[in-house]
Tab-separated table of C-alpha atoms in Angstrom:
chain	number	residue	atom	x	y	z
U	1	MET	CA	19.881	-11.359	8.165
U	2	ARG	CA	19.499	-11.569	11.923
U	3	GLY	CA	17.702	-8.223	12.027
U	4	LEU	CA	15.257	-9.391	9.371
U	5	LEU	CA	14.591	-12.636	11.228
U	6	GLN	CA	13.933	-10.685	14.418
U	7	GLU	CA	11.665	-8.383	12.452
U	8	ILE	CA	9.598	-11.260	11.055
U	9	TYR	CA	9.163	-12.817	14.520
U	10	LEU	CA	8.179	-9.499	16.090
U	11	GLN	CA	5.801	-8.907	13.225
U	12	ASP	CA	4.108	-12.254	13.932
U	13	LEU	CA	3.440	-11.054	17.482
U	14	VAL	CA	2.113	-7.655	16.416
U	15	LEU	CA	-0.069	-8.991	13.603
U	16	ALA	CA	-1.610	-11.580	15.933
U	17	LEU	CA	-2.236	-8.904	18.578
U	18	TYR	CA	-3.819	-6.447	16.149
U	19	GLY	CA	-5.774	-9.274	14.516
U	20	ILE	CA	-7.473	-9.850	17.875
U	21	TYR	CA	-8.068	-6.124	18.282
U	22	ALA	CA	-9.601	-5.858	14.804
U	23	THR	CA	-12.224	-8.460	15.705
U	24	ARG	CA	-12.993	-7.036	19.156
U	25	LEU	CA	-12.973	-3.278	18.633
U	26	ARG	CA	-16.448	-1.757	18.936
U	27	ASP	CA	-15.325	1.448	17.250
U	28	PRO	CA	-15.775	1.082	13.459
U	29	GLU	CA	-13.255	3.815	12.596
U	30	GLY	CA	-10.666	2.420	15.006
U	31	ARG	CA	-11.223	-1.045	13.516
U	32	ARG	CA	-10.740	0.353	10.017
U	33	LEU	CA	-7.428	1.954	11.016
U	34	ILE	CA	-6.148	-1.288	12.561
U	35	GLU	CA	-7.320	-3.330	9.550
U	36	ASN	CA	-5.545	-0.956	7.141
U	37	TYR	CA	-2.354	-1.354	9.162
U	38	LEU	CA	-2.757	-5.147	9.180
U	39	ARG	CA	-3.077	-5.228	5.382
U	40	ALA	CA	-0.038	-3.003	4.871
U	41	GLU	CA	2.125	-4.955	7.320
U	42	THR	CA	0.991	-8.315	5.912
U	43	ASP	CA	2.184	-7.174	2.491
U	44	ARG	CA	5.498	-6.060	4.005
U	45	ARG	CA	5.857	-9.383	5.828
U	46	LYS	CA	5.464	-11.249	2.524
U	47	ARG	CA	8.259	-9.125	1.033
U	48	ILE	CA	10.525	-9.865	3.994
U	49	GLU	CA	9.768	-13.593	3.731
U	50	ARG	CA	10.610	-13.604	0.010
U	51	TYR	CA	13.828	-11.698	0.686
U	52	LEU	CA	14.890	-14.166	3.383
U	53	VAL	CA	13.962	-17.257	1.356
U	54	THR	CA	15.950	-16.093	-1.678
U	55	ARG	CA	19.001	-15.722	0.572
U	56	GLY	CA	18.542	-19.109	2.228
U	57	ALA	CA	17.830	-17.766	5.709
U	58	PRO	CA	16.245	-20.322	8.043
U	59	ILE	CA	12.882	-19.021	9.259
U	60	SER	CA	11.821	-21.086	12.271
U	61	GLY	CA	8.152	-22.026	12.185
U	62	ALA	CA	8.270	-22.911	15.881
U	63	ILE	CA	9.562	-19.479	16.878
U	64	ARG	CA	7.005	-17.793	14.636
U	65	SER	CA	4.215	-19.819	16.243
U	66	LEU	CA	5.473	-18.904	19.704
U	67	PHE	CA	5.461	-15.180	18.919
U	68	ALA	CA	2.038	-15.375	17.255
U	69	ALA	CA	0.653	-17.226	20.288
U	70	ALA	CA	2.086	-14.570	22.614
U	71	GLY	CA	0.462	-11.826	20.518
U	72	THR	CA	-2.864	-13.652	20.519
U	73	LEU	CA	-2.793	-14.157	24.288
U	74	TYR	CA	-1.818	-10.537	24.963
U	75	GLY	CA	-4.530	-9.368	22.565
U	76	ARG	CA	-7.201	-11.457	24.262
U	77	LEU	CA	-6.203	-10.272	27.723
U	78	THR	CA	-5.891	-6.581	26.898
U	79	SER	CA	-9.043	-6.552	24.768
U	80	LEU	CA	-10.985	-7.181	27.979
U	81	LEU	CA	-10.027	-3.648	29.030
U	82	GLY	CA	-12.150	-2.084	26.283
U	83	THR	CA	-11.934	-0.286	22.981
U	84	ARG	CA	-10.170	2.904	24.115
U	85	VAL	CA	-7.488	0.926	25.924
U	86	MET	CA	-6.883	-1.253	22.850
U	87	LEU	CA	-6.517	1.852	20.686
U	88	ARG	CA	-4.176	3.461	23.218
U	89	ILE	CA	-2.031	0.313	23.339
U	90	ALA	CA	-1.809	0.358	19.533
U	91	LEU	CA	-0.960	4.072	19.601
U	92	SER	CA	1.781	3.563	22.177
U	93	ALA	CA	3.269	0.598	20.321
U	94	SER	CA	3.187	2.463	17.021
U	95	ARG	CA	4.861	5.502	18.570
U	96	ARG	CA	7.784	3.371	19.777
U	97	ALA	CA	7.977	1.372	16.548
U	98	SER	CA	7.972	4.417	14.286
U	99	ARG	CA	10.994	5.812	16.164
U	100	ARG	CA	13.130	2.786	15.434
U	101	ALA	CA	11.655	1.512	12.180
U	102	CYS	CA	14.473	2.527	9.884
U	103	GLY	CA	17.351	1.318	12.027
U	104	LEU	CA	16.304	-2.266	12.684
U	105	LEU	CA	16.552	-3.973	9.354
U	106	GLY	CA	20.249	-3.867	8.667
U	107	ASP	CA	22.415	-2.520	5.863
U	108	PRO	CA	20.624	0.362	4.114
U	109	SER	CA	22.946	0.036	1.101
U	110	ASP	CA	20.756	-2.842	-0.118
U	111	PRO	CA	17.839	-1.192	-1.964
U	112	GLU	CA	15.359	-3.866	-0.850
U	113	ILE	CA	16.294	-3.369	2.818
U	114	ALA	CA	15.966	0.387	2.442
U	115	TYR	CA	12.539	-0.093	0.852
U	116	LEU	CA	11.390	-2.465	3.635
U	117	SER	CA	12.548	0.057	6.242
U	118	THR	CA	10.716	2.842	4.464
U	119	LEU	CA	7.538	0.755	4.266
U	120	ARG	CA	7.628	0.076	7.982
U	121	ALA	CA	8.241	3.714	8.819
U	122	ARG	CA	5.332	4.698	6.576
U	123	ASN	CA	2.973	2.066	7.994
U	124	GLU	CA	3.804	2.945	11.599
U	125	GLY	CA	3.670	6.682	10.935
U	126	THR	CA	0.303	6.440	9.223
U	127	LEU	CA	-1.169	4.366	12.040
U	128	LEU	CA	0.334	6.700	14.645
U	129	ASP	CA	-1.048	9.861	13.032
U	130	GLU	CA	-4.488	8.440	12.287
U	131	LEU	CA	-4.927	6.809	15.703
U	132	ARG	CA	-3.797	9.939	17.516
U	133	GLN	CA	-6.295	12.058	15.600
U	134	HIS	CA	-9.070	9.497	16.042
U	135	LEU	CA	-8.514	9.333	19.805
U	136	ILE	CA	-8.605	13.132	19.986
U	137	ASP	CA	-11.791	13.274	17.905
U	138	THR	CA	-13.558	10.622	19.984
U	139	ALA	CA	-12.337	11.637	23.446
U	140	PRO	CA	-15.073	12.101	26.030
U	141	ARG	CA	-15.857	15.799	26.304
U	142	ARG	CA	-15.474	17.494	29.658
U	143	SER	CA	-18.371	19.593	30.851
């Protein structure tokens, strides 16, 4: 349960951060990629919340608010650096997250936990691949 609670709090931070990026990105394709990720992770968050509630786990609203506020603040600050930097931050975060996605959620013998881990790995992998390709395609060309 502890791993799932940590996951939900971390997810609050990331979704708040990417929510800021989605509104401030000037690159329509980059925005679309971030918005797709936000939708997929919001769906996964709802599944995690249902799983925790059915098992009576205490989800702290105060901690969730704190993590969401931290994500919002970080998003506002880093968005001042521009579109390419925001996309590179998302790429870097997704690269790290995709490496550890399957190991964080706990006992893989529970089919729901295995499914949640697989969803995260898929969401992070998709964002990683698509952002990497998009940054390559839109990189400034050297003369």
